[in-house]
PDB file of N, CA and C in Angstrom:
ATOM      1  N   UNK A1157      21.045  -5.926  -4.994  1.00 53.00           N
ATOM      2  CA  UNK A1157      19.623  -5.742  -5.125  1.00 53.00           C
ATOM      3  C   UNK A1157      19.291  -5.483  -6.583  1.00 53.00           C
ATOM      4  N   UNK A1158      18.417  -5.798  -7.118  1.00 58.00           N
ATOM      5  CA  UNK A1158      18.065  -5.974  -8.308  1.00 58.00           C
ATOM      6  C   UNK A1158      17.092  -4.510  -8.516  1.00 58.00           C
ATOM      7  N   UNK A1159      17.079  -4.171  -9.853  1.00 64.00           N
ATOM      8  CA  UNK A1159      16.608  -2.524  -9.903  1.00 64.00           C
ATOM      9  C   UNK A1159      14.956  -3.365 -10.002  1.00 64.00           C
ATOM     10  N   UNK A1160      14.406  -4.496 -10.265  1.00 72.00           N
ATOM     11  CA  UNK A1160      12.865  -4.675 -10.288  1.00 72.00           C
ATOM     12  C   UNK A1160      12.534  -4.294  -8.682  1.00 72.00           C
ATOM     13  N   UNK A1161      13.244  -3.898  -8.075  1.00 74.00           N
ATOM     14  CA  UNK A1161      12.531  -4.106  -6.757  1.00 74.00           C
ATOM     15  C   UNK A1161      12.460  -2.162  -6.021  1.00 74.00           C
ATOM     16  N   UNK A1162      13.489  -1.425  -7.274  1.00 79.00           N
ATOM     17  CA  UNK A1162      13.570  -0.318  -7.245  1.00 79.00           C
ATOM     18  C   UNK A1162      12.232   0.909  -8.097  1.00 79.00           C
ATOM     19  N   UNK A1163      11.237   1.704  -7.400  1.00 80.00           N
ATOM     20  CA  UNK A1163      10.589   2.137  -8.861  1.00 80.00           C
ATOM     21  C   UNK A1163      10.946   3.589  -8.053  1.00 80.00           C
ATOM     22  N   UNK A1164      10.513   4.886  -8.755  1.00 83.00           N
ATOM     23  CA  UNK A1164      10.749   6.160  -8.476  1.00 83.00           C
ATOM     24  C   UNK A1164       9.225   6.407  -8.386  1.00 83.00           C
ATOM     25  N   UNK A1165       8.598   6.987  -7.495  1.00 85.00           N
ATOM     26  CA  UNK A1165       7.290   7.707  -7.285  1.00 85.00           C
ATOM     27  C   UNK A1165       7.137   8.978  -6.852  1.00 85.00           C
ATOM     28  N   UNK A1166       7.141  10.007  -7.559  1.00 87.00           N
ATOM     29  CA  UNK A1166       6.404  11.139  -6.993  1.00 87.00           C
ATOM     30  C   UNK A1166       6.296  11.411  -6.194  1.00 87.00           C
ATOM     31  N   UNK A1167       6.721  12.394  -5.167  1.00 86.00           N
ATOM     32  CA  UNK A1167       6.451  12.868  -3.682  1.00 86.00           C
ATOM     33  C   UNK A1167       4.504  13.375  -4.111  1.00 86.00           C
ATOM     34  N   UNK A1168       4.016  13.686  -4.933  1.00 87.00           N
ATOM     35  CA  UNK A1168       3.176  14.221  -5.312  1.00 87.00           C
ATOM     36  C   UNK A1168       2.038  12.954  -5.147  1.00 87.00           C
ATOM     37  N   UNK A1169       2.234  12.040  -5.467  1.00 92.00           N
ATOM     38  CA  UNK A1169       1.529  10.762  -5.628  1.00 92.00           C
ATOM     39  C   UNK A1169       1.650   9.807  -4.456  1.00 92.00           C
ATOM     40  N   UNK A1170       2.727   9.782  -3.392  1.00 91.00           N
ATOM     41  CA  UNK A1170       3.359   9.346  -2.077  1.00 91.00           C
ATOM     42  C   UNK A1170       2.039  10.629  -1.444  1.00 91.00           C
ATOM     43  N   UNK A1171       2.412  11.667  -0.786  1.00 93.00           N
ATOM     44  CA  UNK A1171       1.712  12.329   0.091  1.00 93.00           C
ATOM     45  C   UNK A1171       0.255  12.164   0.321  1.00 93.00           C
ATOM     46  N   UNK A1172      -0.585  11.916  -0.427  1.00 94.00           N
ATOM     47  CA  UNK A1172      -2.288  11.691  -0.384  1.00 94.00           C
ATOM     48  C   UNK A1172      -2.171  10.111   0.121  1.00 94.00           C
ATOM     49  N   UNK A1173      -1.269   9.358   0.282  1.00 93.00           N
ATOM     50  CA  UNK A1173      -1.501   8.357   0.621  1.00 93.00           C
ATOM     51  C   UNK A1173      -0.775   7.755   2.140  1.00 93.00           C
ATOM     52  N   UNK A1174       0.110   8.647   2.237  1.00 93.00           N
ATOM     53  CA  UNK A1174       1.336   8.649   3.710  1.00 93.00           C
ATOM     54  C   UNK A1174      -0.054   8.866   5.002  1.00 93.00           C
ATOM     55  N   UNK A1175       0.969   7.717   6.269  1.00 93.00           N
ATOM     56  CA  UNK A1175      -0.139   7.992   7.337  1.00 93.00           C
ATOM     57  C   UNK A1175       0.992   8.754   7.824  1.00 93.00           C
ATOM     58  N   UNK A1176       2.381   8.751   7.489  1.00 92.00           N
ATOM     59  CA  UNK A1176       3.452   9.606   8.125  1.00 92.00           C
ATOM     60  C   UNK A1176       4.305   9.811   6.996  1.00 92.00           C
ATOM     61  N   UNK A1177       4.297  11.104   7.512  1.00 92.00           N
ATOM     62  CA  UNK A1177       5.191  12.003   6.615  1.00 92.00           C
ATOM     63  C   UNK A1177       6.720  12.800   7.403  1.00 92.00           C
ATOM     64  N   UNK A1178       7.720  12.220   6.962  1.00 91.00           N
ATOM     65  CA  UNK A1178       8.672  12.460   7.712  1.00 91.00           C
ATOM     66  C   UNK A1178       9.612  13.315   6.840  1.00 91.00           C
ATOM     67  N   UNK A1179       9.933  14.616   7.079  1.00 91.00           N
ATOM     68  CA  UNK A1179      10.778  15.363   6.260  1.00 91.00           C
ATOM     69  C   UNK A1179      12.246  15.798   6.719  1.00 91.00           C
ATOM     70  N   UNK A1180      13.592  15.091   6.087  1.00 92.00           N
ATOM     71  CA  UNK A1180      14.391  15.655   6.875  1.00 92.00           C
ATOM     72  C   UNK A1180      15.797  16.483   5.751  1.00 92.00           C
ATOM     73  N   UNK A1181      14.909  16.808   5.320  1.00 92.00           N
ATOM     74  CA  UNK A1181      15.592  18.141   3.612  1.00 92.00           C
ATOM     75  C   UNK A1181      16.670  19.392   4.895  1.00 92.00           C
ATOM     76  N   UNK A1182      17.085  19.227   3.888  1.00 93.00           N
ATOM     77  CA  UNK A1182      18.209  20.550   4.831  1.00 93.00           C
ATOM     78  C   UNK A1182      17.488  21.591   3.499  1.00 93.00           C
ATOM     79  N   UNK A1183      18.188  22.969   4.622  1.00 91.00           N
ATOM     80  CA  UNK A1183      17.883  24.664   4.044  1.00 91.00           C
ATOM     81  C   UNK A1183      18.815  24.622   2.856  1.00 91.00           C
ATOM     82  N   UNK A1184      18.509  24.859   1.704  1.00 95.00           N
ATOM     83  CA  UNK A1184      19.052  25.197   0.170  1.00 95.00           C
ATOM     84  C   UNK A1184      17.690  25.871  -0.245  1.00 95.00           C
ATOM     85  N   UNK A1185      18.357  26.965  -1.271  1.00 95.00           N
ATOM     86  CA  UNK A1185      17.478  27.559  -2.233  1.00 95.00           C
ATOM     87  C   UNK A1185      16.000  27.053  -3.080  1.00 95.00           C
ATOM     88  N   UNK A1186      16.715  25.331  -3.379  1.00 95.00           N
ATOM     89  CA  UNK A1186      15.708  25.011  -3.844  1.00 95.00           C
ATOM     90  C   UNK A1186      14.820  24.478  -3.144  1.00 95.00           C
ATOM     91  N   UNK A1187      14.917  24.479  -1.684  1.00 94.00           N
ATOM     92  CA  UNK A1187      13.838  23.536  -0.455  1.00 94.00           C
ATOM     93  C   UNK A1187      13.459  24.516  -0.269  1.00 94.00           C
ATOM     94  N   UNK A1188      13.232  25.839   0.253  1.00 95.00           N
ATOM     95  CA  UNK A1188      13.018  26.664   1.080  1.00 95.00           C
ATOM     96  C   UNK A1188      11.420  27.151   0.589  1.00 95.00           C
ATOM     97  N   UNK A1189      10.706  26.513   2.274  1.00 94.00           N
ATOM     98  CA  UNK A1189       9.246  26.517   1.900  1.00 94.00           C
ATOM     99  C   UNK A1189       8.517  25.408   0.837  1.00 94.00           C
ATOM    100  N   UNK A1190       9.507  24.567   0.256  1.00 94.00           N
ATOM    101  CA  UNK A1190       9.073  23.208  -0.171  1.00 94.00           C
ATOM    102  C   UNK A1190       7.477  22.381   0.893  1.00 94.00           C
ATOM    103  N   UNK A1191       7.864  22.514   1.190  1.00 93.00           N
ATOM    104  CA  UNK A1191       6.570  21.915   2.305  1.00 93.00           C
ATOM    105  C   UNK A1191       5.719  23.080   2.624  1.00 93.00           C
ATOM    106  N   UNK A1192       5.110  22.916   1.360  1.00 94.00           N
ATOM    107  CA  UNK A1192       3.444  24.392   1.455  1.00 94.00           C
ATOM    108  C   UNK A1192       2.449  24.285   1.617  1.00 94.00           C
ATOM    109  N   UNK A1193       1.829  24.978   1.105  1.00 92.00           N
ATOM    110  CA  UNK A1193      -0.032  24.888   1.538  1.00 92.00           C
ATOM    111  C   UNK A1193      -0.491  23.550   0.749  1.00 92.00           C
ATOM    112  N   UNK A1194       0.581  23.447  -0.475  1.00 93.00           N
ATOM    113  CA  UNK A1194      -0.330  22.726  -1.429  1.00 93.00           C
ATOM    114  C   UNK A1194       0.292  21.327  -0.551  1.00 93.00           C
ATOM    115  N   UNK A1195       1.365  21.087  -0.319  1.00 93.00           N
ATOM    116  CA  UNK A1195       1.589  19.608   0.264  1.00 93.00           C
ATOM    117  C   UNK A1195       0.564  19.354   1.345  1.00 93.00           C
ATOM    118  N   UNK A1196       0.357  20.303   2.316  1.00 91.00           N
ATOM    119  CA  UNK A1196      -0.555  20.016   3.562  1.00 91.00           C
ATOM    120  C   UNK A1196      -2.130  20.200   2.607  1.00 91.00           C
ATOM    121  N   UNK A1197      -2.462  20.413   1.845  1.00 90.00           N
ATOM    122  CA  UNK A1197      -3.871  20.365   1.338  1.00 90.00           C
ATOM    123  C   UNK A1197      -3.727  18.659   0.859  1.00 90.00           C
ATOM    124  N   UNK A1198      -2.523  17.932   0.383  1.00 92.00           N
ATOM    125  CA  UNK A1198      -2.710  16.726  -0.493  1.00 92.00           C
ATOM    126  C   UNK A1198      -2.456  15.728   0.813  1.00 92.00           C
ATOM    127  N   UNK A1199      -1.814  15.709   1.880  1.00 90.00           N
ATOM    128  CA  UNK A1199      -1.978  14.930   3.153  1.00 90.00           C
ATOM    129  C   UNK A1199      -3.498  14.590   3.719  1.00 90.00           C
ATOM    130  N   UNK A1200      -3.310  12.962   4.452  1.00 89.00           N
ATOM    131  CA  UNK A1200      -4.661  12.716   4.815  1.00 89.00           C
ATOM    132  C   UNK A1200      -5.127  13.586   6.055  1.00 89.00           C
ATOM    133  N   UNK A1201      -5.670  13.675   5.920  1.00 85.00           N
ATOM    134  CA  UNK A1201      -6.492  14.559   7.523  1.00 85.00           C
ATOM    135  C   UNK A1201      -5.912  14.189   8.605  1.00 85.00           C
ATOM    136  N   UNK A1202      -5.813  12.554   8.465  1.00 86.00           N
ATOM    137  CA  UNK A1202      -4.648  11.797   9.735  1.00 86.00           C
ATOM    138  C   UNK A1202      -3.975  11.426   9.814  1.00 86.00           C
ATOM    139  N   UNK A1203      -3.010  12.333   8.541  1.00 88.00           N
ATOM    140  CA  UNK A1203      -1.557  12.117   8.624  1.00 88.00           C
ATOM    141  C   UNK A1203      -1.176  12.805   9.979  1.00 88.00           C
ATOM    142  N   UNK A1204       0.448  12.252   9.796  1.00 88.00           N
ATOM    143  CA  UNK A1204       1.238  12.449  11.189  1.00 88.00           C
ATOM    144  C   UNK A1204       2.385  13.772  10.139  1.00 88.00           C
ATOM    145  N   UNK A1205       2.841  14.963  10.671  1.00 89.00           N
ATOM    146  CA  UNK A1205       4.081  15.306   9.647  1.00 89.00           C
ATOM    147  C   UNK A1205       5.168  15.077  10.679  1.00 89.00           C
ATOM    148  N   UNK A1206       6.571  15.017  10.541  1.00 88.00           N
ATOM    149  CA  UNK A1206       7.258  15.183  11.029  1.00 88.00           C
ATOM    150  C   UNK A1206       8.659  15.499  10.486  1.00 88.00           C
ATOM    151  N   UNK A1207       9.043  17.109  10.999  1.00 88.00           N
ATOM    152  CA  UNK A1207      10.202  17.429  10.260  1.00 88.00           C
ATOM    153  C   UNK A1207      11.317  17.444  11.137  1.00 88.00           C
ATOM    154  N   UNK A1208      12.296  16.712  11.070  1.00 88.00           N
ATOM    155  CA  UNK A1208      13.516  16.545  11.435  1.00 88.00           C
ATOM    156  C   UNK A1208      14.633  17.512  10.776  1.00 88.00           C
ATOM    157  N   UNK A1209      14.284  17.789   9.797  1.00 86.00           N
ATOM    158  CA  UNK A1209      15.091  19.017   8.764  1.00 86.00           C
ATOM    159  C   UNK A1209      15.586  19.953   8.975  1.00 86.00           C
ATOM    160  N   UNK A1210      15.685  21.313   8.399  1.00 82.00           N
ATOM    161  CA  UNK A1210      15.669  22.618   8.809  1.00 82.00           C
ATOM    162  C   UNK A1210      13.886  22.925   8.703  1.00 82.00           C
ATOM    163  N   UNK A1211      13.894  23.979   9.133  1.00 79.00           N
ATOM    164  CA  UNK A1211      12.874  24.853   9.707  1.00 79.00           C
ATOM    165  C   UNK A1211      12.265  25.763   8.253  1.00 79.00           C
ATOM    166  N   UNK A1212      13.262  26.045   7.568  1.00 90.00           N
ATOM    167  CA  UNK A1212      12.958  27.425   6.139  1.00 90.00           C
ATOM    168  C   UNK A1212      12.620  26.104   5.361  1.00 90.00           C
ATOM    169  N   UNK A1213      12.901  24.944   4.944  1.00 91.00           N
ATOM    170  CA  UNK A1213      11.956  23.958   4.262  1.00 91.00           C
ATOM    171  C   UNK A1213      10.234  24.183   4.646  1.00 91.00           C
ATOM    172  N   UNK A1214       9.596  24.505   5.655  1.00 91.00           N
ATOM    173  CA  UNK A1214       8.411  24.476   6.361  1.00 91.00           C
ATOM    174  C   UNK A1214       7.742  25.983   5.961  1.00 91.00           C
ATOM    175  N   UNK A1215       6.507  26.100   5.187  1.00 91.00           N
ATOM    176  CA  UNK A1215       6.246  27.249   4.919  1.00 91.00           C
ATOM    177  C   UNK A1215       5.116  27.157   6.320  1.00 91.00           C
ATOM    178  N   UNK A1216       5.841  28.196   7.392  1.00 87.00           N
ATOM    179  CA  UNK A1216       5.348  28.199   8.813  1.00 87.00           C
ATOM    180  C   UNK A1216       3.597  28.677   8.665  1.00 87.00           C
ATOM    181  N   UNK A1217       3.535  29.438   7.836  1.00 88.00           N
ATOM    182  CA  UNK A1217       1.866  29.946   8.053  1.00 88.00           C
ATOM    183  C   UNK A1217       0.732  28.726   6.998  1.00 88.00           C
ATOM    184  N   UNK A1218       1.817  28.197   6.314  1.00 88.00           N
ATOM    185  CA  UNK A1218       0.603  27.013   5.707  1.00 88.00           C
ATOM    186  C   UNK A1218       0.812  25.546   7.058  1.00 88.00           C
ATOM    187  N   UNK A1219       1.475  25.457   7.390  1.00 86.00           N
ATOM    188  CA  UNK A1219       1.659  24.250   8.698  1.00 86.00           C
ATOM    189  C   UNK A1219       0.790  25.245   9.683  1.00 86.00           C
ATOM    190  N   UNK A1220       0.541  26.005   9.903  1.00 83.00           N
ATOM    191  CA  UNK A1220      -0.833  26.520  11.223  1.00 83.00           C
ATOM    192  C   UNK A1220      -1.637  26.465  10.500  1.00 83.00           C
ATOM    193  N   UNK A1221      -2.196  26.948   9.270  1.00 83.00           N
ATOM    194  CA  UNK A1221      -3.147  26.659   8.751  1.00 83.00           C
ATOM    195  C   UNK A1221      -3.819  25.157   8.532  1.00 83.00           C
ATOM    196  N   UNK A1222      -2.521  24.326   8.410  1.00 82.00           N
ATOM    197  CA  UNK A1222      -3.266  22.923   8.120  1.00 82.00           C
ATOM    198  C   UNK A1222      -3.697  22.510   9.744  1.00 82.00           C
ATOM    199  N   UNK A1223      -2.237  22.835  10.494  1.00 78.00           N
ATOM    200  CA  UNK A1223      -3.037  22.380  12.051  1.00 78.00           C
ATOM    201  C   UNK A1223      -3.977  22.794  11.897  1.00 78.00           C
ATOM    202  N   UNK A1224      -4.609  24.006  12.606  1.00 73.00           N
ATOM    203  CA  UNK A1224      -5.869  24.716  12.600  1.00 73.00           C
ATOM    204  C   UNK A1224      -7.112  23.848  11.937  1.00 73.00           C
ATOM    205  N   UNK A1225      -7.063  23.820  10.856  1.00 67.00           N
ATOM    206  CA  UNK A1225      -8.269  23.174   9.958  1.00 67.00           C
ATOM    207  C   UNK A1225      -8.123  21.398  10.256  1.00 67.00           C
ATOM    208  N   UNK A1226      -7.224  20.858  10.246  1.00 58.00           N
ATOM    209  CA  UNK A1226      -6.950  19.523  10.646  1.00 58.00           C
ATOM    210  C   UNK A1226      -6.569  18.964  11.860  1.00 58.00           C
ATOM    211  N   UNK A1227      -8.077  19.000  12.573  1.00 56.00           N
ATOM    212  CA  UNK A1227      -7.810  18.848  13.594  1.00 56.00           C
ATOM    213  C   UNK A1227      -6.798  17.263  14.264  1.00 56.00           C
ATOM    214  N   UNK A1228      -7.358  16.614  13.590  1.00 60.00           N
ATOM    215  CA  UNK A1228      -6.414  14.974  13.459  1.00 60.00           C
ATOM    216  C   UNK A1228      -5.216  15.292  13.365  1.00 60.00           C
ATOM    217  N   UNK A1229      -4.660  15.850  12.213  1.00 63.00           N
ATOM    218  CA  UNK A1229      -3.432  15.902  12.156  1.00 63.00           C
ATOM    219  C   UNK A1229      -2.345  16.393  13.000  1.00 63.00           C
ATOM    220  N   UNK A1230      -1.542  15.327  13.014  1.00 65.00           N
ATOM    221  CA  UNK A1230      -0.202  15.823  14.368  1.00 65.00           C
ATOM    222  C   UNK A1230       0.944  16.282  13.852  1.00 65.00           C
ATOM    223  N   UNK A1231       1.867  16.905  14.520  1.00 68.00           N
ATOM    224  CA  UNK A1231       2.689  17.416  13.845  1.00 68.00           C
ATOM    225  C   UNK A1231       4.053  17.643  15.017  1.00 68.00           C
ATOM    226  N   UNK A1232       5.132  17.540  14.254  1.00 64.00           N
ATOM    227  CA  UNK A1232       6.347  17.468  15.880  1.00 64.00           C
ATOM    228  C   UNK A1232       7.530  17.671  14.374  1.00 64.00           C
ATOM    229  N   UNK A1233       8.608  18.590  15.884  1.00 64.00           N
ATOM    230  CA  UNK A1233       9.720  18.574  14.943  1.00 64.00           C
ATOM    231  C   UNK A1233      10.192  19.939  15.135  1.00 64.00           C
ATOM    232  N   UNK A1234      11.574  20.770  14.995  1.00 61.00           N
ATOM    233  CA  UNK A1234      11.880  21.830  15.033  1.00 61.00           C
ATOM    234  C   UNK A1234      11.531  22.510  13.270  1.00 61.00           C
ATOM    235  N   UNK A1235      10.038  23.404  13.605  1.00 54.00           N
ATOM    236  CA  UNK A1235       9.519  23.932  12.363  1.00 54.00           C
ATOM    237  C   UNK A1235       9.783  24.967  12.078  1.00 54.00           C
ATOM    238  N   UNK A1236      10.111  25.362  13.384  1.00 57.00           N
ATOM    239  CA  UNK A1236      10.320  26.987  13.120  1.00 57.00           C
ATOM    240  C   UNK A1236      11.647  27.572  12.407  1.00 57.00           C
ATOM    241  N   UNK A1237      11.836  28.641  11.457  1.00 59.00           N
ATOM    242  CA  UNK A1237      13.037  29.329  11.346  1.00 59.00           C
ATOM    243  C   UNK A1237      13.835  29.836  12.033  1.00 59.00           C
TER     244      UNK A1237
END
């Protein structure tokens, strides 16, 4: 495969535009709570999330908060710690 067909984008610049968001990061120091208020504020209203991951990646009170306020948005996956 040829690297023109390769580019690197931003999870930052990817998320405002994902209709699904699929996270499957394992628990390390540097994930833990990676998926915060600010990622669920930059998701579309009707995004889908879905974490396959660990659970301590998921900052649990900003994922009720986005449910809560977003009503569209769905969400599945073992989130909890």
């Amino acid at each position: 495969m040829s690297a023109a067909f390769t580019q690197y984008i931003d999870v930052a610049q990817v998320v405002p535009q994902a209709d699904v968001v699929l996270s499957i990061l394992p628990a390390t120091a540097e994930t833990e709570k990676i998926v915060n208020q600010a990622f669920f504020t930059h998701m579309k209203k009707t995004a889908i999330f879905v974490n396959v991951g660990r659970g301590k990646t998921v900052d649990e009170i900003a994922l009720a908060a986005a449910s809560d306020s977003q009503n569209d948005r769905a969400v599945s996956g073992p989130l909890w710690s």
